PDB file of C-alpha atoms in Angstrom:
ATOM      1  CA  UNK X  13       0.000   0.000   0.000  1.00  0.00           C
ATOM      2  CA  UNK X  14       1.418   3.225  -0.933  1.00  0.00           C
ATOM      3  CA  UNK X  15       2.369   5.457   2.389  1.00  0.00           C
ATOM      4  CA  UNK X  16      -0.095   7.918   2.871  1.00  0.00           C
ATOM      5  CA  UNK X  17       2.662  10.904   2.996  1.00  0.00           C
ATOM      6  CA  UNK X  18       3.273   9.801  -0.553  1.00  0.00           C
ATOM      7  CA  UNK X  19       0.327  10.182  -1.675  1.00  0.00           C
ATOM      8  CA  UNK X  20      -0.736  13.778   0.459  1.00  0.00           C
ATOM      9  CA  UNK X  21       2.752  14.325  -1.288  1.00  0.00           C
ATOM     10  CA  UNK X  22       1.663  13.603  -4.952  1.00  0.00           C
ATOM     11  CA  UNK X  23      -1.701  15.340  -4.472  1.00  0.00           C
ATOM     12  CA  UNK X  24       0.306  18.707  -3.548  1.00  0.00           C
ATOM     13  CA  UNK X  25       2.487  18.178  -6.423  1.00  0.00           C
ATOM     14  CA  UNK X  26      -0.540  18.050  -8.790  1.00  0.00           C
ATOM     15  CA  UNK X  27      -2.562  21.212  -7.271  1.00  0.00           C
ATOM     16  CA  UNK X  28       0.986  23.014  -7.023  1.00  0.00           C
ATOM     17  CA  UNK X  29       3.105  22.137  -9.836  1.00  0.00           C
ATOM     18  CA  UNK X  30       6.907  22.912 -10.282  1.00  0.00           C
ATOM     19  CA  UNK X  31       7.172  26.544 -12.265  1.00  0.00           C
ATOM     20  CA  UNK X  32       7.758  25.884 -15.865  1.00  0.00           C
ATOM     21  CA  UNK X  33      11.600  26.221 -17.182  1.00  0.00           C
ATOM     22  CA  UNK X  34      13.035  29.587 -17.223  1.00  0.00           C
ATOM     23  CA  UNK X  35      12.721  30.828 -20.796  1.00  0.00           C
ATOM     24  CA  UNK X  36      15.893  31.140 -23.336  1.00  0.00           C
ATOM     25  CA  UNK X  37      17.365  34.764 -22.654  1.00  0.00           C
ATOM     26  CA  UNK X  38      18.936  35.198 -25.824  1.00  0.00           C
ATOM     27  CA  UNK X  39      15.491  35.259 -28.366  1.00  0.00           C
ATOM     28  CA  UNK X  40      12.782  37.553 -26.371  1.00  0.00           C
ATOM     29  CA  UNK X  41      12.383  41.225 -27.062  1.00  0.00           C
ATOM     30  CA  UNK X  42      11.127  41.323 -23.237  1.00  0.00           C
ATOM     31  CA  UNK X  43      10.167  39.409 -20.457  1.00  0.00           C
ATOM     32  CA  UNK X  44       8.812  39.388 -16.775  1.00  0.00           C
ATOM     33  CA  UNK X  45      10.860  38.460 -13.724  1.00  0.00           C
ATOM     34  CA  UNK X  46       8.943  36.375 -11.526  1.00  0.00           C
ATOM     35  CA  UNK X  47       9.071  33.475  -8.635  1.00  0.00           C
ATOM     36  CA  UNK X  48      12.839  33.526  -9.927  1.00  0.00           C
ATOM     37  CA  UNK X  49      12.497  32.924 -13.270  1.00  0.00           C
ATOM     38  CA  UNK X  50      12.833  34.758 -17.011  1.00  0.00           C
ATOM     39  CA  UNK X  51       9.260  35.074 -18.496  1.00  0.00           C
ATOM     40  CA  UNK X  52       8.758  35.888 -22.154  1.00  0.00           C
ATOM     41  CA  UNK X  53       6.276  38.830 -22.696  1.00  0.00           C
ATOM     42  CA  UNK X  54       3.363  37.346 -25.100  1.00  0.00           C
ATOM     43  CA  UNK X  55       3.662  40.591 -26.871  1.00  0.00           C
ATOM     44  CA  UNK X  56       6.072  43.649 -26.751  1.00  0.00           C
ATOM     45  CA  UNK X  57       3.962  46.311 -28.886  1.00  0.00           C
ATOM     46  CA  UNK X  58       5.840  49.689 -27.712  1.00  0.00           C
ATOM     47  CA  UNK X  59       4.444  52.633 -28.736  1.00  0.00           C
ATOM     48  CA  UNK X  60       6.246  53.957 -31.964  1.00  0.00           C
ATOM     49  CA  UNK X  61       8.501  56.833 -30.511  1.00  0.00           C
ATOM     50  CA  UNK X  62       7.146  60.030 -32.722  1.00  0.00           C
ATOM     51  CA  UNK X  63       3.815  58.987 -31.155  1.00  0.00           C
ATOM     52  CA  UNK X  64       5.566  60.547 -27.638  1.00  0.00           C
ATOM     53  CA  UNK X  65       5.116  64.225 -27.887  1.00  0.00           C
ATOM     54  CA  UNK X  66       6.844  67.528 -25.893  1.00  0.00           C
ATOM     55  CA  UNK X  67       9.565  64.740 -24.686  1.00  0.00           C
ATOM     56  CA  UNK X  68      12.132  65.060 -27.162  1.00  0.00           C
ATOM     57  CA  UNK X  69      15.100  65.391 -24.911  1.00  0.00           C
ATOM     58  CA  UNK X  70      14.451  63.188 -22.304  1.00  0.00           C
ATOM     59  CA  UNK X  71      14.415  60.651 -25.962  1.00  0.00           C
ATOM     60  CA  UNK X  72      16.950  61.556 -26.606  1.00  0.00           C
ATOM     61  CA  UNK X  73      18.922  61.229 -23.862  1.00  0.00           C
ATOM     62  CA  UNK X  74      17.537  57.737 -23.177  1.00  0.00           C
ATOM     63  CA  UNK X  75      17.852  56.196 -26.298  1.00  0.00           C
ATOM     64  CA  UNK X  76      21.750  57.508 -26.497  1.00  0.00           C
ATOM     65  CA  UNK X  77      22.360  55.568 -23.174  1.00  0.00           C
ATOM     66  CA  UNK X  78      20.205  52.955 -23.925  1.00  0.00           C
ATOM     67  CA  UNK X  79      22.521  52.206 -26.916  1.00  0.00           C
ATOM     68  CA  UNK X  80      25.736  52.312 -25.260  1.00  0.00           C
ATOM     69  CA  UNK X  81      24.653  49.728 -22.970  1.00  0.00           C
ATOM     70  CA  UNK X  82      23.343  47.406 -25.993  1.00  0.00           C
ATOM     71  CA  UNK X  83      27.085  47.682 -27.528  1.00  0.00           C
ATOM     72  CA  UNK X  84      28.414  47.259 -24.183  1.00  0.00           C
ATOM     73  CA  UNK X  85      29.315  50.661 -23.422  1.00  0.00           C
ATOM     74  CA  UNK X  86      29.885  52.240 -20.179  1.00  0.00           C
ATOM     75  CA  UNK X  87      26.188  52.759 -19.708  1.00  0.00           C
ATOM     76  CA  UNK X  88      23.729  54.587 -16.992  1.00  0.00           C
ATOM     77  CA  UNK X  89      20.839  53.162 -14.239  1.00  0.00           C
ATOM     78  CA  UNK X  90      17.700  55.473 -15.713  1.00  0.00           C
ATOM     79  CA  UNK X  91      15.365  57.432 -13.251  1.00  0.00           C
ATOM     80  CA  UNK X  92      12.355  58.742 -15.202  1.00  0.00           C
ATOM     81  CA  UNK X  93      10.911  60.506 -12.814  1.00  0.00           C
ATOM     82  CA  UNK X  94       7.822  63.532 -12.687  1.00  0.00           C
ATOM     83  CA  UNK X  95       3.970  64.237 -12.894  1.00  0.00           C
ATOM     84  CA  UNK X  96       1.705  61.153 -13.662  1.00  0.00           C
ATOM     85  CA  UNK X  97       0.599  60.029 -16.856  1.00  0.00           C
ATOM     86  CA  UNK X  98       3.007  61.709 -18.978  1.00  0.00           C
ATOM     87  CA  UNK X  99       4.452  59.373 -20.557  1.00  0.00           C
ATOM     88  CA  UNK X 100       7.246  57.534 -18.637  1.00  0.00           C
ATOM     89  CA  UNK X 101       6.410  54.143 -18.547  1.00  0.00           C
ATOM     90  CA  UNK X 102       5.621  54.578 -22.649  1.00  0.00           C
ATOM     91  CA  UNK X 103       8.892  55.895 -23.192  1.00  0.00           C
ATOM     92  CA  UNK X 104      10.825  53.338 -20.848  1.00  0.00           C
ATOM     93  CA  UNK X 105       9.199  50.488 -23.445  1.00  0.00           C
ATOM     94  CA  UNK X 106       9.593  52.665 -26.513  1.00  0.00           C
ATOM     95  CA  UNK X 107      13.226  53.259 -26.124  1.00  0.00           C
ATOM     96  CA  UNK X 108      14.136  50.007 -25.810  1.00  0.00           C
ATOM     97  CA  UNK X 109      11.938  49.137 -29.011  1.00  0.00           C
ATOM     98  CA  UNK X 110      13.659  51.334 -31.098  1.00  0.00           C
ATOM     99  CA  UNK X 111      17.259  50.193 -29.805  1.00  0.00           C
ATOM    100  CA  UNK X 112      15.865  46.790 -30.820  1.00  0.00           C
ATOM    101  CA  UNK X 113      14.918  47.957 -34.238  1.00  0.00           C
ATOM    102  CA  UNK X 114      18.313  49.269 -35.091  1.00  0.00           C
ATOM    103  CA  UNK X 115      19.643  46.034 -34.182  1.00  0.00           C
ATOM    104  CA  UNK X 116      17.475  44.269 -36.861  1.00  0.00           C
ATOM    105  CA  UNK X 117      17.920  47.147 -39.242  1.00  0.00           C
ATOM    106  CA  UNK X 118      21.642  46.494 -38.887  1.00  0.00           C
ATOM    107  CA  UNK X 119      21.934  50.372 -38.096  1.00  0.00           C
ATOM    108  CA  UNK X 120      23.631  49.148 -34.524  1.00  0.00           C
ATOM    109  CA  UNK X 121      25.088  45.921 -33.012  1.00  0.00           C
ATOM    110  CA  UNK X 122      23.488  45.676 -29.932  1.00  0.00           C
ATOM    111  CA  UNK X 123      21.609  43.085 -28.621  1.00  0.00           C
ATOM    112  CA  UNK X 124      19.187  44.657 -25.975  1.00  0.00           C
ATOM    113  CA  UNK X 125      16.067  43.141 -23.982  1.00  0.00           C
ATOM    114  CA  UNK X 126      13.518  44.441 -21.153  1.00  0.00           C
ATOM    115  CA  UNK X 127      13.052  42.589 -18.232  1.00  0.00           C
ATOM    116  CA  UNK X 128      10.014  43.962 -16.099  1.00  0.00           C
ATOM    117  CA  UNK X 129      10.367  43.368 -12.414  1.00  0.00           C
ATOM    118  CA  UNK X 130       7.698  44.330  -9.761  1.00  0.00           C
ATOM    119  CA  UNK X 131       9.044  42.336  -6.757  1.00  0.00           C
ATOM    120  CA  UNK X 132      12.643  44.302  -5.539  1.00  0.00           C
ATOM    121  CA  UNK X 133      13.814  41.258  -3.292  1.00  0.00           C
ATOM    122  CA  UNK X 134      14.493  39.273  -6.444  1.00  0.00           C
ATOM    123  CA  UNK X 135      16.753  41.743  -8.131  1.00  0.00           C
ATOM    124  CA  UNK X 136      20.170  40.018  -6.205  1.00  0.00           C
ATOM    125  CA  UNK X 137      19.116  36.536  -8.030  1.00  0.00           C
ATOM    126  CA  UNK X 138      18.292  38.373 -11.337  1.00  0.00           C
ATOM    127  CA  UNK X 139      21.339  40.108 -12.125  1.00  0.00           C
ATOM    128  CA  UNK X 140      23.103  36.504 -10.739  1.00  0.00           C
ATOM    129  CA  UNK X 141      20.893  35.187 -14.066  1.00  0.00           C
ATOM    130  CA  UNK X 142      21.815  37.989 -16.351  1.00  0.00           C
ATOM    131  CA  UNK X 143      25.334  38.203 -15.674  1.00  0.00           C
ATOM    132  CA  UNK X 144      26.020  34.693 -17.172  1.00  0.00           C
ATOM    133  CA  UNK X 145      23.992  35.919 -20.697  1.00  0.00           C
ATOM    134  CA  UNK X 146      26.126  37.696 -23.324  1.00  0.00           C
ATOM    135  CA  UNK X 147      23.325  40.238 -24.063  1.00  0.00           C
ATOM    136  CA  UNK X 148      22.653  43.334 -22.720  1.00  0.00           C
ATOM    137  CA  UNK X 149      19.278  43.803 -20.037  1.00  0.00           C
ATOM    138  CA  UNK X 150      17.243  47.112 -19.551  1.00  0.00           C
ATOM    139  CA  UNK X 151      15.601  46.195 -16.039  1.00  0.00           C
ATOM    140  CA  UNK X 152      12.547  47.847 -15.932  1.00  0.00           C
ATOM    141  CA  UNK X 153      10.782  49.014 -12.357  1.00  0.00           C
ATOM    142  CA  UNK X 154       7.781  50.522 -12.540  1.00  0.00           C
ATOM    143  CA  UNK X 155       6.299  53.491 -10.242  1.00  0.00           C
ATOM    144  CA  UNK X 156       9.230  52.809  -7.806  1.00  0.00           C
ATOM    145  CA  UNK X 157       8.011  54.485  -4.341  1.00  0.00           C
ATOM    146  CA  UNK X 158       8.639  53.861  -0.821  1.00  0.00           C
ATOM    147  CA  UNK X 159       7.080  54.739   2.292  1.00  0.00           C
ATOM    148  CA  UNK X 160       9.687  53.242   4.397  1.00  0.00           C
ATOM    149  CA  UNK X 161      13.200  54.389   4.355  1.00  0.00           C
ATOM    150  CA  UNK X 162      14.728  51.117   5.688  1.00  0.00           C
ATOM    151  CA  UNK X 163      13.337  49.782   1.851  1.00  0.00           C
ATOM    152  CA  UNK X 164      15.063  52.601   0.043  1.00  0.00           C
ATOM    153  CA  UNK X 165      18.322  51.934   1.783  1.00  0.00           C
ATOM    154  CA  UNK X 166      18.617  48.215   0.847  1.00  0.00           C
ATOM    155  CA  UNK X 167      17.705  49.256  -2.998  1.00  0.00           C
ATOM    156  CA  UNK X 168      20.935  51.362  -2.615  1.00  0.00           C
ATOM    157  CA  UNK X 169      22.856  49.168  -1.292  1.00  0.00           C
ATOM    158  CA  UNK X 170      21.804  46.718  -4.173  1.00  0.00           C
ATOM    159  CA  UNK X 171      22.592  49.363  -6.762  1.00  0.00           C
ATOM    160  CA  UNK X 172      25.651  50.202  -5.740  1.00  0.00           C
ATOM    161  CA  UNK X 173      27.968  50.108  -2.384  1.00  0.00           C
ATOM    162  CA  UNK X 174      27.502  46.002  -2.304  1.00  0.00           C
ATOM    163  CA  UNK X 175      29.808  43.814  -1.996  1.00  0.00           C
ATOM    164  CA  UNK X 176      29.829  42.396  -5.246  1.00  0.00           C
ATOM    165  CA  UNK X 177      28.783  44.400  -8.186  1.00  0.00           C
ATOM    166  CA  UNK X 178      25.910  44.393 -10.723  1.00  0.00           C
ATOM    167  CA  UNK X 179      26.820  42.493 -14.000  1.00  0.00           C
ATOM    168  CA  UNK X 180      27.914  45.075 -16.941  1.00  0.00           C
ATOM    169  CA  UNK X 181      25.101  44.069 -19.112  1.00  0.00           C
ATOM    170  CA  UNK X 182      22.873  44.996 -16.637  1.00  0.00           C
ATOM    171  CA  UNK X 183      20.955  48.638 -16.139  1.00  0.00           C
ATOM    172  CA  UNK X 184      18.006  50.022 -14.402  1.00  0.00           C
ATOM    173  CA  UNK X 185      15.820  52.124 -15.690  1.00  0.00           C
ATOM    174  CA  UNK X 186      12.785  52.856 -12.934  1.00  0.00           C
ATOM    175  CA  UNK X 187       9.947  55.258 -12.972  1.00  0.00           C
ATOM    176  CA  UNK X 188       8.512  57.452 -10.239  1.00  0.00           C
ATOM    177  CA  UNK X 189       6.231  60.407  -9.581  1.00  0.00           C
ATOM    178  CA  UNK X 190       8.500  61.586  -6.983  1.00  0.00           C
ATOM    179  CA  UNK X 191      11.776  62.230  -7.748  1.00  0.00           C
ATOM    180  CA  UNK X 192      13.794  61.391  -4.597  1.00  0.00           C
ATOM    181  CA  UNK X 193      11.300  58.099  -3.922  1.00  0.00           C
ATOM    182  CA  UNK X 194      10.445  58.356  -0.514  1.00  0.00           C
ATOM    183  CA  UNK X 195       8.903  61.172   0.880  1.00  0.00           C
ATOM    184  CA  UNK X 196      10.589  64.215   2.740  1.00  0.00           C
ATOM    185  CA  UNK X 197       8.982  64.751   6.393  1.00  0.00           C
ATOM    186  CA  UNK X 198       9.630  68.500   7.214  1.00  0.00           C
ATOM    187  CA  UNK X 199       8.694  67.329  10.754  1.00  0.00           C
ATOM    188  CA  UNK X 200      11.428  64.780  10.569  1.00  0.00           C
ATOM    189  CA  UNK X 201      14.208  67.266   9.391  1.00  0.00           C
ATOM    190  CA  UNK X 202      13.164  69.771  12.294  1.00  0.00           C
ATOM    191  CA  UNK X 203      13.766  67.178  14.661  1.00  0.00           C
ATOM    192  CA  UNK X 204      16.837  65.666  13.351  1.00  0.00           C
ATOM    193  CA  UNK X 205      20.225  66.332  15.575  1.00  0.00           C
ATOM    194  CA  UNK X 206      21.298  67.376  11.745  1.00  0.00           C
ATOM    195  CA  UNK X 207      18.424  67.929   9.358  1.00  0.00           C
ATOM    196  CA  UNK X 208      20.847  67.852   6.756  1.00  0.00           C
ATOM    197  CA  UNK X 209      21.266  64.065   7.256  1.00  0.00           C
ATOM    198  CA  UNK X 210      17.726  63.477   7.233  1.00  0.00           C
ATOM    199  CA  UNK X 211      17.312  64.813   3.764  1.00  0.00           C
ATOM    200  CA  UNK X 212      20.436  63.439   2.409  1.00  0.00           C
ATOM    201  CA  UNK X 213      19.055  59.947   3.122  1.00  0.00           C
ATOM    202  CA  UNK X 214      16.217  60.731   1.343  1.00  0.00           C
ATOM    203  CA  UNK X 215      18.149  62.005  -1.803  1.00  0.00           C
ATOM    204  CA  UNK X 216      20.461  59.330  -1.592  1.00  0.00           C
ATOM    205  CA  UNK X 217      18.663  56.686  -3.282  1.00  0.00           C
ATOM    206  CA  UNK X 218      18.142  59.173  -6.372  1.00  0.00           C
ATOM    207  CA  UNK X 219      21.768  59.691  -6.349  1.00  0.00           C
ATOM    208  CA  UNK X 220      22.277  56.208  -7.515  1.00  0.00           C
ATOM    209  CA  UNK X 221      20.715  56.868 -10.777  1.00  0.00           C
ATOM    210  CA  UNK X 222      23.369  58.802 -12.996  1.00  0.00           C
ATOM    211  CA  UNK X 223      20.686  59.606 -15.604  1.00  0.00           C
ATOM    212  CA  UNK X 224      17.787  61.423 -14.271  1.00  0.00           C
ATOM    213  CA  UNK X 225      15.013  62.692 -16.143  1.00  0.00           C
ATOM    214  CA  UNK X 226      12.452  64.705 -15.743  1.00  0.00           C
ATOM    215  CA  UNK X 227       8.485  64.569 -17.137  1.00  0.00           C
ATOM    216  CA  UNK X 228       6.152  67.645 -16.175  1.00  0.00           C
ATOM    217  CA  UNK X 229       2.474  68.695 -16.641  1.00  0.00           C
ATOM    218  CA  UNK X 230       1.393  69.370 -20.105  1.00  0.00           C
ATOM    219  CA  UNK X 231      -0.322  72.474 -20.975  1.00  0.00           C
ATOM    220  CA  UNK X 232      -3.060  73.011 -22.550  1.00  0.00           C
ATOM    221  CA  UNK X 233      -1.430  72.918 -26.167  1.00  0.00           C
ATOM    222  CA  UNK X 234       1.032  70.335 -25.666  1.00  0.00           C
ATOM    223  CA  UNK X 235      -2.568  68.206 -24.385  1.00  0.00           C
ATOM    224  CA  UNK X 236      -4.064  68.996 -27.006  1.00  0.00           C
ATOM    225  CA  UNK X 237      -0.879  68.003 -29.362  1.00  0.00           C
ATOM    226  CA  UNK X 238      -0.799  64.505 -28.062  1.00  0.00           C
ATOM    227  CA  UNK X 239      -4.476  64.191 -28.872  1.00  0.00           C
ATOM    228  CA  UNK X 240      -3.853  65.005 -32.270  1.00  0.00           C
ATOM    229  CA  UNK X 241      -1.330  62.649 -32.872  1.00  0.00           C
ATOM    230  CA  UNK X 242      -2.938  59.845 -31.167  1.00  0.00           C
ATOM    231  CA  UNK X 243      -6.067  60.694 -33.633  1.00  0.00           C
ATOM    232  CA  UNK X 244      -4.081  61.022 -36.549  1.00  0.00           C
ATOM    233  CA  UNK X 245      -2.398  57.972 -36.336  1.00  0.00           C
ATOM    234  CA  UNK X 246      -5.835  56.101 -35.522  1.00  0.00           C
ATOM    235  CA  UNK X 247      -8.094  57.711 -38.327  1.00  0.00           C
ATOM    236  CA  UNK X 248     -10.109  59.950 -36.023  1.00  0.00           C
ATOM    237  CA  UNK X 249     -11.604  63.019 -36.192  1.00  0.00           C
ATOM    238  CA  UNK X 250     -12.202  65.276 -32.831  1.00  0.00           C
ATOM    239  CA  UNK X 251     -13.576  68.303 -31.756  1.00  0.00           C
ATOM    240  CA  UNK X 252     -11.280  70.760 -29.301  1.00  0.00           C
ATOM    241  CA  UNK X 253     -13.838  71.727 -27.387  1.00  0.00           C
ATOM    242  CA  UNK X 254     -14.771  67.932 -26.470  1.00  0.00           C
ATOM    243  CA  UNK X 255     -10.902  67.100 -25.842  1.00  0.00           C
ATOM    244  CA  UNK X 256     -10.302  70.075 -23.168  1.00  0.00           C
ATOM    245  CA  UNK X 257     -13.496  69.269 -21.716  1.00  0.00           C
ATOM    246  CA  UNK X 258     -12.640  65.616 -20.957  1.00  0.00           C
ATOM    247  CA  UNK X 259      -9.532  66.691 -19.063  1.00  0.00           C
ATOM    248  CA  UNK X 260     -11.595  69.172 -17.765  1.00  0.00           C
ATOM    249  CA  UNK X 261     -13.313  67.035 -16.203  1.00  0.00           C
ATOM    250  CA  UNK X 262     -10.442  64.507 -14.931  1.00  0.00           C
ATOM    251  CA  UNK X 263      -8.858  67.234 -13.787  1.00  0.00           C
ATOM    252  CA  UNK X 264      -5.807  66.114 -15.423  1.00  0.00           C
ATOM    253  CA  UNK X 265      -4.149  66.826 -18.788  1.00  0.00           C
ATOM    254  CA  UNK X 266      -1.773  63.922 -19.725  1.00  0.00           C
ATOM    255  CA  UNK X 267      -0.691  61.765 -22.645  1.00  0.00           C
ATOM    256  CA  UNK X 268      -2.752  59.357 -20.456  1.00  0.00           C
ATOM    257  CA  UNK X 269      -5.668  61.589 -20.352  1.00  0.00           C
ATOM    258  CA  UNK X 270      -5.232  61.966 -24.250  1.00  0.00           C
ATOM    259  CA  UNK X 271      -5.300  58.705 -24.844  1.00  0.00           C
ATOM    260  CA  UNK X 272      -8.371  57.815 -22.816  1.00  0.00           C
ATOM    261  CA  UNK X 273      -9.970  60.111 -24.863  1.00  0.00           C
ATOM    262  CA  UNK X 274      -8.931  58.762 -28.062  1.00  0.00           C
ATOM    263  CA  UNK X 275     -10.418  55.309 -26.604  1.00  0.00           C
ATOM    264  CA  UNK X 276     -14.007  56.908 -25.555  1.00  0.00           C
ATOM    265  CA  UNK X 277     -13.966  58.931 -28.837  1.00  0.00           C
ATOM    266  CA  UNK X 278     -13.370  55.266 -30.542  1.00  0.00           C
ATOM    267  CA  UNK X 279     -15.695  53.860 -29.040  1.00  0.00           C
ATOM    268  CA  UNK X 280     -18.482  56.463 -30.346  1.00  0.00           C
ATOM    269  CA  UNK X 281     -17.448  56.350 -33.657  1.00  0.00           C
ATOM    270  CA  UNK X 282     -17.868  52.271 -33.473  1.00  0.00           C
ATOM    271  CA  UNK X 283     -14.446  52.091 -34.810  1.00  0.00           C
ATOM    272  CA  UNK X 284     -11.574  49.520 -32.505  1.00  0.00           C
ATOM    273  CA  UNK X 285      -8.144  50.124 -31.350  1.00  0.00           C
TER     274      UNK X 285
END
C-alpha cells in the first residue's frame, strides 16, 4: 500500500506544480521576472517613438544611453521621474523598441532586452541570471516608491555600495512620480540632531541613478498636441472643445488623459483600437 505521505505528497504536487523552465534569454524582445524565473512577454507592442510628444530630450537622452549599454558601453541606471501620466512608462518600453529595431535594421550591433520586475527582493538573483547571458538587459521598475526608508536603503545598497557588483550588461531604468522616492517629512528634518542628514538619506537613493530625467504637466497645447497625434495615427476626427473638456473634467491633462480620450472617442465612432 502506498504510504499515505506519498500520496498527500503527490496530491500537492498536482494542485501546485513545479514553475515551468526559465525561458531562453537570448530570443525575447522582453520578459517578466517572476518566482525567480525569465518570463517571455506574449507581446512587446511599444508605442512607436514620434507617437511621444513635448519629450524630445528626455528621448533623446535615453535612447543615447540605452545604446551604449546594448554595444556594451559604459552605460547609466535610468530614473524617469515627474507628474503622472506623462508618458514615462511609454517611453521606458519605446526606447528600448527602437534600440531593438536598429539592431534588426543592422543600423547598430546591440543586442538589448527588457526585463520587467515588480518584486525588488528578487533583483540580487536576477542580475546573478543575467550576468552569465552575453546580451545586454534594460531592467525595468515601474512606479518605484517607498514609504519606508529602511526599503530605500537596501535598494541602494543593491545598486551600488555592495559587496559584489551588478553584472555590466545589466541597467536600471525605474519610474517614479516623486523624484527622490520616498517622501521628505519636514517634521522629521526639524527634529533631526542634523536635518541635513535626514534629507540626504532621502536624496540618496536618487543619487544612484546617474541619468535622471524629468516629465512635467502638459499644458493646454502640448494636451491637445498629443491628442492630435494619437487621432491622426488612428483615423479619427475630434472636436477641441470635447478634448479640453474631458480633461476638464479629470482634472488632469496627460498623454494618459489623451489617450483615454482617443479610446471613448473610438468607441463612439464604433471604430476599434
Amino acid at each position: 500500500m502506498t504510504d499515505p505521505l506519498d500520496r498527500i505528497a503527490a496530491a500537492l504536487e498536482r494542485l501546485s506544480p513545479p514553475p515551468p523552465p526559465p525561458a531562453d534569454p537570448h530570443i525575447h524582445p522582453a520578459y517578466v521576472w517572476r518566482s525567480g524565473s525569465l518570463v517571455p512577454v506574449r507581446r512587446f507592442a511599444p508605442l512607436a517613438l514620434d507617437m511621444l510628444i513635448g519629450v524630445d530630450r528626455q528621448k533623446a537622452a535615453l535612447i543615447a544611453n540605452l545604446r551604449h549599454l546594448a554595444t556594451g558601453y559604459a552605460a547609466q541606471d535610468v530614473l524617469l521621474w515627474g507628474a503622472r501620466g506623462t508618458g514615462k512608462s511609454a517611453l521606458a518600453k519605446s526606447a528600448v523598441g527602437a534600440v531593438q529595431g536598429e539592431a534588426r535594421d543592422a543600423t547598430s550591433p546591440g543586442d538589448l532586452a527588457l526585463v520587467e520586475v515588480s518584486d525588488l527582493s528578487g533583483l540580487p538573483a536576477l542580475f546573478d541570471a543575467l550576468a552569465r547571458v552575453d546580451r545586454a538587459f534594460a531592467v525595468f521598475i515601474d512606479d518605484l516608491g517607498f514609504d519606508v526608508p529602511a526599503d530605500a536603503r537596501a535598494l541602494r545598497s543593491i545598486l551600488e555600495g555592495g559587496a559584489e557588483p551588478r553584472p555590466a550588461n545589466v541597467r536600471l531604468v525605474v519610474t517614479a512620480n516623486r523624484r527622490h522616492l520616498a517622501p521628505r517629512d519636514i517634521a522629521e528634518q526639524e527634529s533631526a540632531i542634523n536635518p541635513r542628514d535626514s534629507a540626504d538619506d532621502h536624496m540618496a537613493l536618487a543619487d544612484r541613478f546617474g541619468l535622471s530625467l524629468g516629465f512635467h504637466a502638459l499644458d493646454q497645447d502640448g494636451y491637445l498636441a498629443i491628442v492630435a497625434a494619437y487621432a491622426r495615427a488612428n483615423d479619427l476626427k475630434f472636436e477641441t472643445t470635447d478634448a479640453i473638456s474631458w480633461a476638464t473634467r479629470r482634472g488632469s491633462r496627460s498623454g494618459r488623459v489623451a489617450w483615454q480620450f482617443i479610446v471613448d472617442l473610438a468607441g463612439r465612432a464604433g471604430k476599434p483600437l
